[in-house]
């Protein structure tokens, strides 16, 4: 049984959130609509909803993260859940405790939701298959496989600027090979009917047969950027030079770095996105990252509402802000 | 002890025999077929009516986990599983702990196998000291101690100079060299490089990791004339290379693991760690080519590539699990499924499990000729049942074939004329 079906219950409702692949347009639109209605909560004097009051959310981070972990924490707190964050990369896993043992122990603390980040592809699904049935598992990034909440906040951000997906041209630029963000975003964009999804990268940073995911492949940045409405830049890890995937950061920036001149090839009101953290001068020039077309910080803000929406859906509560009371 | 196996369909591919007849066994050897030998008085009669009687199976690659990994399995536990699966001879690669790079380890394994008394365990010696791919192992001494060949033990030798010299040195002592065709630098991944790995975000192992090595090794064989056996082919292109090399008269052979004849990269979907194997499960096209290679004879043998694991070894996210399938219990059933699926006639399946692997080993085994060692497997080819985990006799329960309908039910296994397995009921 694949993760696609595994994360849905018999009625086709999300009980976990592990991957975008295989979800329907209705699932995605529901998340986006609820996130939209929650978006205003942060603007209020009291930034809280009672939706997950009395619930315990555990962030299980087997891999370092700041942004994702923090926004998940905030999202849970704004829904009034109790939140516990465990950085397991630096605790029991090092002492030789197996993943299942770690899970059993945390499960014994009577939690309702696990937010999981792990360096191995499939880790979130593995955990979802082994936890007690009442626990919802959210994938906060597993290896190169999926980062579905990031993809949702990306399409949420896109929709706020450019709501007509069928007419959109979206380019994803950089290290597609190692990117769970790219894989999940490609699935989300296809499900929403995006007209033209492009990936732009040297061949060493593209996975085999990537075109089968429904994307057009470009190796030449100026050609790939022509007339696009959305540019998504990916982070380039420094260790890619050691793996003989690239000669140098300088050459990568020259060939694939996003500069103002290159951005000028895109549609005049194109937006620029990046999942962060950004490497200035490696994949993106500071003037673009901080420029008027950049929605990078908006993505971070939107991440909270989107994660609130996903948390409330998977725990079976459809959060809608009603009054100001807690 | 004199035994007669009565009324079975005797299939002995080495002698092109497929006939209903009685098989006579005396003093651990085959004494006759059809006609009772003069003065033969059976002490035991085995009723084999409606059953197939064939040579005991020979498995070219089975990890018994002893010495060194007794928490996974032991020689006693795995030879018992072999006997129940109709397998009478197991070939154990040298990557034990300590590795089989000195005569005392061979002697130790032989003693353990003899004490267990369930199956014959043959050993492959190490090509290099500690399998490190740096210095040669004492192959002459290993041969004297009884190893049937030498091998890299699943840890391919990276250094071409060392490999070439190891091949030459092995040839000096007329040893067949068993190689694992995988380029270590191209095989860090977890799955076949292709669209399934791409979707699942699993690092890929390209087919060229295998074919590149085979192509180079074939050139070394051409230079040196040494006998080389390639274990566990996984890709279509590898089969082509072997076909061409054999057509040119190079002394090479190859086998395939039975799971590669049934599973593909698609079986990884859902991150099923039981399908985590090395070499990886490849595309449907590769699977079909491996089957075709088996039909044409380019691939000489089917093996189990048995790798039993404790359950913890598979209970983790895919990339953190250990590769390998527990295969002794299913070797015969999965091979017979090829007949059921119309891929190979029954006699050919048996050939690839008996005299095919015997020929690779250069041993006068795997047949039922008069005077041969009486290693015999009797099975009901018509019986078919769903495989349940409780039916696995191996200590390793890591099989992706649980729930599969597998034809064939072993009823008797004889090792040197002694019944080592008899099905109850």
XYZ file of C-alpha atoms in Angstrom:
751
model
C 0.000 0.000 0.000
C 1.422 3.374 -0.905
C 1.650 6.451 1.258
C -0.862 8.105 -1.019
C -3.698 5.935 0.169
C -2.275 5.256 3.568
C -2.627 8.858 4.679
C -6.349 8.882 3.876
C -9.090 7.210 5.881
C -11.872 5.112 4.361
C -13.829 8.265 3.498
C -10.830 9.759 1.726
C -10.127 12.287 4.485
C -6.611 13.128 5.581
C -5.645 11.347 8.758
C -1.920 11.984 8.280
C -0.158 14.427 6.022
C 2.804 12.591 4.514
C 2.991 13.466 0.847
C 1.192 15.531 -1.766
C 1.445 12.765 -4.356
C -1.922 11.171 -4.951
C -4.044 13.807 -3.208
C -6.905 15.406 -5.093
C -7.563 19.002 -5.988
C -10.300 18.982 -3.325
C -7.858 18.062 -0.556
C -5.523 20.850 -1.568
C -8.232 23.459 -2.019
C -9.706 22.671 1.377
C -6.333 23.251 3.026
C -5.817 26.476 1.096
C -9.296 27.791 1.937
C -8.987 27.056 5.629
C -5.493 28.552 5.683
C -6.949 31.655 4.061
C -9.564 31.987 6.770
C -6.902 31.528 9.457
C -4.543 33.991 7.930
C -6.060 36.883 9.809
C -5.612 35.346 13.235
C -2.060 36.630 13.504
C -3.286 40.175 13.021
C -5.462 40.050 16.112
C -4.695 41.167 19.601
C -5.050 37.601 20.890
C -3.511 35.344 18.273
C -5.208 32.155 19.439
C -7.987 29.748 18.499
C -9.284 27.011 20.786
C -9.291 24.343 18.054
C -6.637 22.039 19.521
C -7.199 22.951 23.145
C -6.194 19.984 25.316
C -4.246 18.305 22.512
C -0.537 17.576 22.641
C 1.627 18.082 19.593
C 5.164 16.698 19.578
C 7.732 17.997 17.143
C 10.138 15.145 16.439
C 13.103 16.621 14.671
C 15.730 14.059 13.735
C 17.373 16.655 11.530
C 18.179 20.268 12.286
C 15.680 22.950 11.304
C 14.847 26.406 12.516
C 12.177 27.823 10.271
C 10.019 24.758 9.827
C 10.220 23.765 13.482
C 9.408 27.267 14.697
C 6.424 27.756 12.421
C 5.036 24.355 13.373
C 5.443 25.320 17.030
C 3.696 28.633 16.494
C 0.925 27.025 14.466
C 0.231 24.508 17.234
C 0.315 27.179 19.923
C -2.053 29.432 18.019
C -4.464 26.508 17.961
C -4.059 26.249 21.758
C -2.286 22.884 21.717
C 0.440 21.936 24.158
C 3.670 21.679 22.247
C 6.778 19.711 22.943
C 9.810 19.938 20.672
C 12.410 17.184 20.686
C 15.641 17.552 18.788
C 16.402 13.892 18.570
C 19.455 14.384 16.406
C 21.126 15.501 19.610
C 19.441 13.245 22.159
C 18.511 9.563 22.423
C 19.172 8.478 18.831
C 22.823 9.190 19.480
C 22.729 6.869 22.485
C 21.715 4.017 20.200
C 17.988 3.951 20.890
C 16.101 2.705 17.848
C 13.533 4.892 16.164
C 10.733 2.552 17.214
C 11.834 2.680 20.855
C 11.920 6.461 20.731
C 8.415 6.441 19.265
C 7.024 4.060 21.861
C 8.362 6.229 24.655
C 6.904 9.429 23.328
C 3.639 7.691 22.505
C 3.451 6.666 26.160
C 3.226 10.365 27.007
C -0.230 10.426 25.410
C 0.283 12.672 22.446
C -2.127 13.407 19.626
C 0.140 14.500 16.833
C 3.713 13.958 15.701
C 5.412 16.460 13.446
C 8.366 14.601 11.996
C 11.508 15.632 10.209
C 14.057 12.961 9.318
C 16.979 12.613 6.931
C 15.661 9.350 5.431
C 13.094 9.257 2.659
C 9.993 7.434 3.872
C 10.654 8.091 7.572
C 7.369 9.934 8.170
C 5.389 7.142 6.548
C 7.317 4.570 8.577
C 6.363 6.420 11.750
C 2.742 6.792 10.665
C 2.550 3.044 10.101
C 3.868 2.320 13.578
C 2.073 4.796 15.839
C -1.212 4.188 17.598
C -4.182 4.837 15.337
C -5.362 8.025 17.057
C -2.073 9.828 16.448
C -1.813 12.026 13.360
C 1.591 12.278 11.714
C 2.662 15.334 9.751
C 5.690 15.134 7.521
C 7.967 18.110 8.068
C 10.478 16.787 5.548
C 11.781 13.250 4.913
C 15.065 12.848 3.078
C 14.702 13.791 -0.566
C 11.158 12.483 -0.685
C 8.592 15.030 0.438
C 7.999 18.268 2.287
C 4.269 18.590 1.814
C 3.550 21.469 4.203
C 6.221 23.537 2.462
C 4.573 22.769 -0.876
C 1.203 23.852 0.524
C 2.553 27.123 1.843
C 4.213 27.686 -1.530
C 1.011 27.170 -3.508
C -0.855 29.228 -0.893
C 1.566 32.085 -1.490
C 1.274 31.680 -5.255
C -2.535 31.625 -5.077
C -2.615 34.886 -3.111
C -0.736 36.575 -5.944
C -1.811 34.569 -8.965
C -4.957 32.532 -8.371
C -5.389 31.096 -11.877
C -3.176 27.975 -11.854
C -4.016 26.709 -15.366
C -2.605 29.878 -16.899
C 0.546 29.877 -14.760
C 4.133 29.230 -15.759
C 6.282 28.189 -12.811
C 10.023 27.565 -12.900
C 11.870 25.686 -10.141
C 15.582 26.362 -10.276
C 18.596 24.621 -8.780
C 19.248 21.426 -6.882
C 16.177 19.382 -7.830
C 18.006 16.094 -7.209
C 18.266 16.473 -3.445
C 15.138 18.548 -2.986
C 12.037 17.259 -1.216
C 10.643 20.778 -1.611
C 10.819 20.487 -5.386
C 9.214 17.048 -5.488
C 6.283 18.061 -3.299
C 5.806 21.385 -5.054
C 5.750 19.718 -8.477
C 2.996 17.371 -7.279
C 0.992 20.222 -5.736
C 1.261 22.393 -8.834
C 0.223 19.529 -11.124
C -2.758 18.640 -8.966
C -3.900 22.263 -9.064
C -3.699 22.143 -12.853
C -0.713 24.419 -13.393
C -0.253 24.933 -17.123
C 3.523 24.906 -17.357
C 5.916 23.574 -14.711
C 9.596 23.828 -15.507
C 12.727 22.665 -13.768
C 15.992 24.396 -14.534
C 19.278 22.796 -13.497
C 22.465 21.175 -14.759
C 22.051 17.461 -15.427
C 24.005 16.545 -12.288
C 21.306 18.127 -10.122
C 18.315 16.496 -11.827
C 16.988 13.066 -10.812
C 16.566 10.350 -13.457
C 13.491 10.681 -15.692
C 12.330 13.810 -13.874
C 10.174 14.677 -16.898
C 7.857 11.847 -15.856
C 6.768 14.017 -12.939
C 5.100 16.250 -15.512
C 7.709 18.962 -15.858
C 9.607 20.491 -18.744
C 13.378 20.324 -18.322
C 15.698 23.238 -19.072
C 19.450 23.385 -18.639
C 19.792 26.997 -19.738
C 18.472 29.489 -17.174
C 17.586 32.421 -19.494
C 15.644 30.081 -21.757
C 13.789 28.456 -18.860
C 12.881 31.768 -17.219
C 11.268 33.231 -20.317
C 7.774 34.539 -19.496
C 7.394 32.641 -16.238
C 5.039 33.999 -13.562
C 6.705 32.351 -10.586
C 10.375 31.585 -9.963
C 11.149 29.174 -7.131
C 14.822 29.124 -6.220
C 16.168 26.152 -4.243
C 18.918 26.183 -1.694
C 22.260 24.819 -2.831
C 24.163 22.922 -0.169
C 27.870 23.545 -0.060
C 28.690 19.820 0.068
C 27.544 19.447 -3.555
C 31.020 20.574 -4.643
C 32.647 17.669 -2.807
C 30.297 15.154 -4.403
C 31.575 16.258 -7.827
C 28.134 17.496 -8.777
C 29.317 21.042 -9.433
C 32.708 22.647 -9.958
C 32.229 25.743 -7.775
C 29.695 28.097 -6.262
C 30.935 30.821 -8.575
C 30.224 28.798 -11.695
C 26.823 27.779 -10.338
C 25.917 31.390 -9.657
C 27.099 32.413 -13.114
C 24.985 29.745 -14.779
C 21.985 29.381 -12.483
C 22.034 32.262 -10.004
C 18.983 34.553 -10.114
C 20.002 38.137 -10.827
C 17.920 41.171 -11.721
C 18.999 40.896 -15.359
C 17.827 37.326 -15.585
C 14.632 37.995 -13.695
C 13.869 40.596 -16.371
C 13.315 37.678 -18.775
C 10.388 36.489 -16.709
C 6.904 37.973 -16.837
C 7.007 41.620 -15.656
C 5.046 40.877 -12.472
C 6.658 37.525 -11.733
C 7.184 36.668 -8.077
C 10.341 35.126 -6.612
C 10.163 32.425 -3.963
C 12.669 30.463 -1.913
C 12.042 27.890 0.840
C 15.008 29.226 2.794
C 17.500 29.464 4.221
C 18.933 31.407 1.291
C 22.549 31.457 0.175
C 23.058 34.990 -1.034
C 25.360 35.104 -4.017
C 25.120 31.359 -4.606
C 21.631 30.732 -5.951
C 20.194 34.227 -5.606
C 21.504 37.758 -5.727
C 20.701 39.909 -2.669
C 19.031 42.538 -4.801
C 16.520 39.958 -5.988
C 16.071 38.311 -2.580
C 15.342 41.674 -0.965
C 13.717 43.201 -4.034
C 10.099 44.091 -4.758
C 9.322 40.793 -6.531
C 10.509 38.652 -3.633
C 7.787 37.016 -1.522
C 10.280 34.989 0.530
C 9.291 36.446 3.912
C 5.617 36.222 3.018
C 6.169 32.489 2.570
C 7.409 32.260 6.145
C 4.359 34.085 7.484
C 2.005 32.010 5.350
C 3.637 28.849 6.669
C 1.946 29.379 10.017
C -1.607 29.617 8.675
C -1.089 26.707 6.294
C 0.294 24.502 9.061
C -2.579 25.513 11.339
C -4.985 24.435 8.609
C -3.286 21.067 8.104
C -3.102 20.404 11.837
C -6.768 21.102 12.348
C -7.829 19.033 9.334
C -5.803 15.954 10.274
C -7.038 16.057 13.852
C -10.557 16.246 12.508
C -11.401 19.790 13.547
C -12.151 22.366 10.954
C -10.828 25.509 12.491
C -12.577 28.719 11.561
C -11.896 31.902 13.419
C -15.165 32.996 15.036
C -14.751 35.413 17.880
C -11.827 36.782 19.792
C -12.479 34.599 22.821
C -10.004 31.845 23.716
C 20.878 -48.172 4.279
C 18.916 -49.024 1.131
C 16.032 -46.827 0.121
C 13.672 -46.925 -2.816
C 11.722 -43.858 -3.902
C 8.744 -45.360 -5.643
C 6.576 -44.250 -8.497
C 7.693 -40.640 -8.793
C 8.261 -38.573 -11.917
C 12.054 -38.599 -11.968
C 13.523 -35.483 -13.543
C 17.291 -35.578 -13.983
C 18.169 -32.818 -16.458
C 21.861 -33.768 -16.600
C 20.893 -37.057 -18.218
C 17.831 -35.777 -20.079
C 15.643 -38.030 -18.007
C 11.993 -37.243 -17.328
C 10.162 -40.451 -16.629
C 8.011 -42.161 -14.033
C 10.260 -44.717 -12.347
C 11.629 -46.004 -9.066
C 14.886 -44.555 -7.784
C 17.179 -46.865 -5.822
C 19.608 -45.623 -3.223
C 22.272 -47.653 -1.429
C 25.088 -46.571 0.881
C 24.388 -42.899 0.320
C 24.669 -43.176 -3.463
C 22.294 -43.587 -6.377
C 22.196 -47.310 -7.097
C 19.804 -47.432 -10.012
C 16.795 -46.056 -11.824
C 13.827 -48.121 -13.030
C 15.328 -51.577 -12.652
C 16.093 -52.759 -9.151
C 19.843 -53.419 -8.830
C 20.815 -57.018 -8.173
C 20.385 -57.993 -4.563
C 18.671 -54.729 -3.600
C 16.522 -55.128 -0.489
C 14.956 -51.813 0.505
C 14.950 -50.954 4.193
C 12.830 -47.897 3.527
C 10.221 -47.223 0.873
C 9.269 -43.648 0.026
C 6.020 -43.292 -1.844
C 6.510 -40.602 -4.477
C 3.459 -41.215 -6.622
C 2.189 -37.984 -8.253
C 5.346 -36.270 -7.141
C 8.543 -35.066 -8.746
C 11.846 -36.670 -7.788
C 14.864 -34.550 -8.687
C 18.423 -33.904 -7.537
C 18.694 -31.880 -4.331
C 18.911 -28.157 -5.088
C 22.249 -26.350 -5.120
C 22.136 -22.729 -3.967
C 25.110 -20.682 -5.124
C 24.694 -17.881 -2.600
C 23.382 -18.191 0.931
C 24.492 -16.231 3.948
C 24.205 -18.421 7.016
C 25.385 -15.591 9.331
C 27.804 -17.827 11.145
C 30.446 -17.068 12.256
C 29.898 -13.505 13.392
C 26.205 -12.676 13.194
C 24.570 -15.409 15.224
C 21.861 -12.973 16.333
C 20.532 -13.158 12.759
C 20.828 -16.903 12.112
C 23.078 -19.902 12.558
C 24.373 -22.697 10.371
C 22.060 -25.064 12.241
C 18.944 -22.903 11.793
C 19.557 -22.156 8.128
C 20.579 -25.639 7.033
C 17.331 -26.864 8.603
C 15.441 -24.333 6.486
C 17.417 -25.456 3.434
C 16.496 -29.104 3.986
C 12.822 -28.199 4.289
C 13.154 -26.276 1.028
C 14.684 -29.179 -0.883
C 18.144 -27.596 -0.928
C 20.985 -30.011 -0.201
C 24.004 -27.867 -1.046
C 24.615 -24.278 0.033
C 27.498 -22.109 -1.053
C 28.519 -19.649 1.607
C 30.291 -16.443 0.505
C 33.367 -15.341 2.454
C 31.962 -12.208 4.123
C 31.519 -13.850 7.503
C 33.115 -12.398 10.612
C 35.937 -13.352 10.642
C 35.931 -13.633 6.847
C 36.793 -16.884 5.124
C 40.356 -15.848 4.410
C 42.129 -18.568 6.325
C 41.778 -22.356 6.416
C 40.672 -22.487 10.039
C 37.406 -20.681 9.207
C 36.630 -23.186 6.447
C 37.339 -26.018 8.835
C 35.161 -24.432 11.525
C 32.199 -23.978 9.147
C 32.568 -27.535 7.919
C 32.480 -28.848 11.484
C 29.402 -26.800 12.357
C 27.595 -27.934 9.218
C 28.512 -31.534 9.870
C 27.222 -31.291 13.426
C 23.941 -29.877 12.141
C 23.800 -32.559 9.467
C 21.005 -30.962 7.450
C 22.729 -29.757 4.300
C 26.151 -29.639 2.711
C 27.789 -26.250 3.223
C 30.462 -25.319 0.705
C 32.584 -22.242 1.141
C 34.030 -19.596 -1.110
C 37.380 -18.297 0.075
C 38.279 -14.626 0.099
C 40.134 -13.166 -2.883
C 41.875 -10.638 -0.690
C 43.035 -10.566 2.901
C 40.124 -9.521 5.186
C 38.181 -8.786 1.930
C 39.786 -5.366 1.973
C 40.802 -5.405 -1.674
C 44.434 -4.631 -0.892
C 46.528 -7.792 -0.384
C 45.912 -11.257 -1.797
C 44.429 -13.913 0.446
C 46.268 -17.222 0.811
C 44.213 -18.844 -1.913
C 46.325 -21.970 -2.278
C 45.876 -22.749 1.394
C 42.163 -21.986 1.168
C 41.835 -24.382 -1.716
C 43.634 -27.126 0.181
C 41.259 -26.521 3.061
C 38.360 -27.189 0.711
C 36.899 -23.942 -0.634
C 35.154 -24.421 -3.983
C 36.140 -21.036 -5.372
C 37.218 -17.577 -4.328
C 35.177 -14.417 -4.137
C 35.054 -10.734 -3.262
C 32.242 -11.604 -0.836
C 29.891 -8.897 -2.032
C 32.524 -6.227 -1.488
C 33.768 -5.486 -5.000
C 37.464 -4.761 -5.327
C 37.873 -1.109 -6.273
C 41.494 -1.296 -7.326
C 41.777 -2.748 -10.855
C 45.424 -3.688 -10.387
C 44.673 -5.712 -7.267
C 41.725 -7.379 -8.988
C 43.766 -8.334 -12.043
C 46.473 -9.903 -9.898
C 43.920 -11.674 -7.712
C 42.355 -13.187 -10.838
C 45.745 -14.317 -12.126
C 46.727 -15.800 -8.797
C 43.417 -17.629 -8.457
C 43.838 -19.036 -11.965
C 47.250 -20.380 -10.982
C 45.453 -22.752 -8.623
C 42.586 -23.425 -11.011
C 40.067 -21.634 -8.775
C 36.874 -20.173 -10.206
C 36.476 -16.541 -9.187
C 33.022 -15.419 -8.032
C 32.625 -11.695 -8.542
C 29.959 -9.235 -7.453
C 29.529 -6.918 -10.410
C 28.920 -3.572 -8.726
C 31.050 -0.473 -8.957
C 31.411 0.586 -5.317
C 31.528 4.271 -6.221
C 28.317 4.082 -8.249
C 26.374 1.970 -5.807
C 25.898 4.209 -2.779
C 22.186 4.489 -3.555
C 19.149 2.613 -2.320
C 17.098 1.888 -5.432
C 17.341 1.444 -9.174
C 17.980 4.802 -10.787
C 14.725 5.509 -12.553
C 11.366 7.115 -12.130
C 10.358 5.182 -9.011
C 13.525 6.256 -7.166
C 12.950 9.791 -8.423
C 9.409 9.899 -7.055
C 10.353 8.312 -3.754
C 13.399 10.495 -3.295
C 15.677 7.487 -2.944
C 19.260 7.860 -4.184
C 19.667 5.786 -7.339
C 22.027 3.016 -8.375
C 22.381 3.158 -12.166
C 22.490 -0.035 -14.212
C 25.940 1.110 -15.325
C 27.193 0.403 -11.796
C 26.799 -3.250 -12.795
C 27.393 -3.262 -16.538
C 30.499 -1.091 -16.307
C 32.103 -3.586 -13.956
C 31.109 -6.581 -16.044
C 32.488 -4.982 -19.206
C 35.811 -4.297 -17.519
C 35.995 -7.697 -15.865
C 35.286 -9.412 -19.184
C 38.308 -7.669 -20.663
C 40.425 -8.994 -17.794
C 39.035 -12.479 -18.432
C 39.917 -12.146 -22.100
C 43.504 -11.264 -21.151
C 43.972 -13.881 -18.476
C 41.724 -16.774 -19.442
C 40.560 -17.152 -15.838
C 37.146 -18.655 -15.037
C 34.817 -16.012 -13.633
C 31.283 -16.330 -12.339
C 29.164 -13.192 -11.985
C 26.729 -13.425 -9.127
C 23.292 -11.778 -9.004
C 22.807 -10.028 -12.324
C 20.086 -7.404 -12.096
C 19.928 -5.644 -15.443
C 19.034 -6.407 -19.049
C 22.272 -5.031 -20.405
C 24.289 -7.352 -18.148
C 22.569 -10.341 -19.691
C 23.525 -9.047 -23.144
C 27.160 -8.709 -22.088
C 27.222 -12.273 -20.769
C 25.580 -13.646 -23.924
C 28.180 -11.947 -26.090
C 31.094 -13.051 -23.910
C 29.947 -16.653 -23.919
C 29.443 -16.556 -27.677
C 33.068 -15.454 -27.950
C 34.081 -18.447 -25.876
C 35.094 -16.620 -22.701
C 34.961 -18.916 -19.644
C 32.293 -16.940 -17.804
C 28.951 -17.759 -16.224
C 26.286 -15.912 -14.262
C 23.431 -16.440 -11.853
C 20.379 -14.488 -10.837
C 18.677 -14.164 -7.473
C 15.180 -15.586 -7.615
C 13.612 -12.361 -6.288
C 14.920 -10.447 -9.308
C 12.804 -12.742 -11.466
C 9.619 -11.689 -9.668
C 9.976 -8.193 -8.220
C 10.712 -4.804 -9.749
C 11.340 -1.246 -8.586
C 7.553 -0.837 -8.342
C 7.560 -3.118 -5.302
C 9.385 -0.431 -3.318
C 6.334 1.819 -3.363
C 5.240 2.364 0.223
C 8.914 2.157 1.261
C 8.668 -1.599 1.818
C 12.002 -2.367 3.485
C 11.595 -6.069 2.769
C 12.293 -5.164 -0.860
C 15.512 -3.357 0.055
C 18.090 -5.515 -1.722
C 21.465 -5.088 -3.351
C 21.732 -5.077 -6.326
C 18.434 -3.181 -6.398
C 15.202 -4.372 -7.978
C 15.180 -2.798 -11.405
C 12.647 -2.135 -14.137
C 10.076 -4.478 -15.620
C 12.201 -4.650 -18.763
C 15.191 -5.801 -16.709
C 13.122 -8.469 -15.007
C 11.919 -9.767 -18.371
C 15.480 -9.818 -19.735
C 16.707 -11.790 -16.714
C 13.945 -14.309 -17.307
C 14.881 -14.503 -20.991
C 18.527 -15.013 -20.031
C 17.475 -17.903 -17.869
C 15.492 -19.403 -20.749
C 18.366 -19.127 -23.216
C 20.890 -20.480 -20.737
C 22.989 -17.321 -20.656
C 22.166 -17.327 -16.951
C 23.204 -20.743 -15.619
C 21.674 -20.772 -12.179
C 18.950 -19.413 -9.938
C 20.068 -18.745 -6.380
C 18.309 -17.607 -3.238
C 20.784 -14.841 -2.304
C 19.608 -15.753 1.171
C 20.179 -12.993 3.724
C 18.277 -13.630 6.942
C 17.861 -10.690 9.302
C 16.550 -10.136 12.801
C 13.331 -8.107 12.669
C 14.969 -4.906 13.968
C 17.206 -4.809 10.891
C 14.131 -4.118 8.741
C 12.126 -2.000 11.216
C 13.346 1.474 10.326
C 12.984 4.049 7.578
C 13.983 2.423 4.269
C 17.504 3.847 4.065
C 18.328 2.806 7.613
C 17.407 -0.840 7.023
C 19.796 -3.611 6.028
C 19.504 -4.987 2.493
C 18.604 -8.586 1.746
C 15.787 -11.122 1.594
C 15.481 -14.377 3.497
C 15.249 -16.730 0.534
C 15.865 -20.385 1.347
C 12.228 -21.133 2.084
C 11.001 -19.708 -1.202
C 13.733 -20.702 -3.682
C 11.875 -23.722 -5.044
C 8.379 -22.196 -4.912
C 9.377 -18.992 -6.681
C 11.315 -20.969 -9.282
C 8.319 -23.233 -9.914
C 6.179 -20.147 -10.360
C 8.209 -19.512 -13.500
C 6.833 -22.773 -14.857
C 3.331 -21.923 -13.765
C 3.680 -18.521 -15.485
C 4.804 -20.257 -18.682
C 8.320 -18.802 -18.597
C 10.339 -22.008 -18.286
C 9.478 -25.715 -18.606
C 9.751 -27.679 -15.377
C 12.843 -29.595 -16.519
C 14.694 -26.362 -17.263
C 13.765 -24.853 -13.906
C 15.196 -27.936 -12.220
C 18.293 -27.764 -14.416
C 18.961 -24.174 -13.287
C 18.635 -25.269 -9.657
C 20.733 -28.444 -9.819
C 23.231 -29.339 -12.545
C 23.414 -25.706 -13.745
C 24.937 -24.474 -10.478
C 26.955 -27.723 -10.145
C 28.613 -26.939 -13.469
C 29.467 -23.426 -12.255
C 31.152 -25.015 -9.243
C 32.897 -27.608 -11.421
C 31.466 -30.372 -9.258
C 30.066 -33.751 -10.226
C 26.824 -33.054 -8.410
C 23.269 -32.066 -9.134
C 22.348 -35.233 -11.035
C 20.949 -38.722 -10.358
C 23.407 -40.867 -12.315
C 24.366 -44.234 -10.849
C 27.146 -43.736 -8.332
C 26.280 -40.086 -7.691
C 25.818 -38.803 -4.160
C 22.177 -39.453 -3.285
C 21.065 -35.839 -2.725
C 17.414 -35.933 -3.663
C 14.424 -33.636 -3.452
C 10.878 -34.991 -3.679
C 8.111 -32.467 -4.125
C 4.477 -32.200 -5.071
C 4.483 -29.883 -8.068
C 0.696 -29.552 -8.097
C 0.283 -28.369 -4.515
C -0.087 -24.627 -4.173
C -0.578 -22.577 -1.063
C -0.352 -19.053 0.275
C 2.925 -18.396 2.021
C 2.444 -17.417 5.647
C 5.156 -16.104 7.914
C 4.709 -19.032 10.264
C 5.728 -21.331 7.407
C 9.211 -19.817 7.125
C 11.788 -22.091 8.706
C 14.669 -19.678 8.369
C 15.477 -17.585 11.412
C 15.105 -14.606 9.066
C 11.454 -13.672 8.564
C 12.322 -10.911 6.112
C 10.430 -12.084 3.063
C 8.384 -9.869 0.749
C 6.674 -13.000 -0.578
C 4.422 -13.563 2.408
C 0.904 -13.758 1.038
C 2.086 -14.993 -2.367
C 0.669 -18.175 -3.875
C 3.648 -20.480 -4.297
C 3.444 -23.783 -6.119
C 5.364 -26.871 -4.991
C 5.506 -28.571 -1.650
C 8.645 -30.438 -0.620
C 7.773 -33.790 0.924
C 11.195 -35.426 1.328
C 14.776 -34.252 1.189
C 17.644 -36.729 1.200
C 21.248 -35.807 1.851
C 23.738 -38.506 0.896
C 21.008 -41.093 1.101
C 19.735 -39.965 4.489
C 16.312 -38.399 4.973
C 16.958 -34.912 6.405
C 13.442 -33.642 5.900
C 10.117 -35.431 5.698
C 6.902 -33.469 5.587
C 4.446 -34.446 8.250
C 0.875 -35.319 7.392
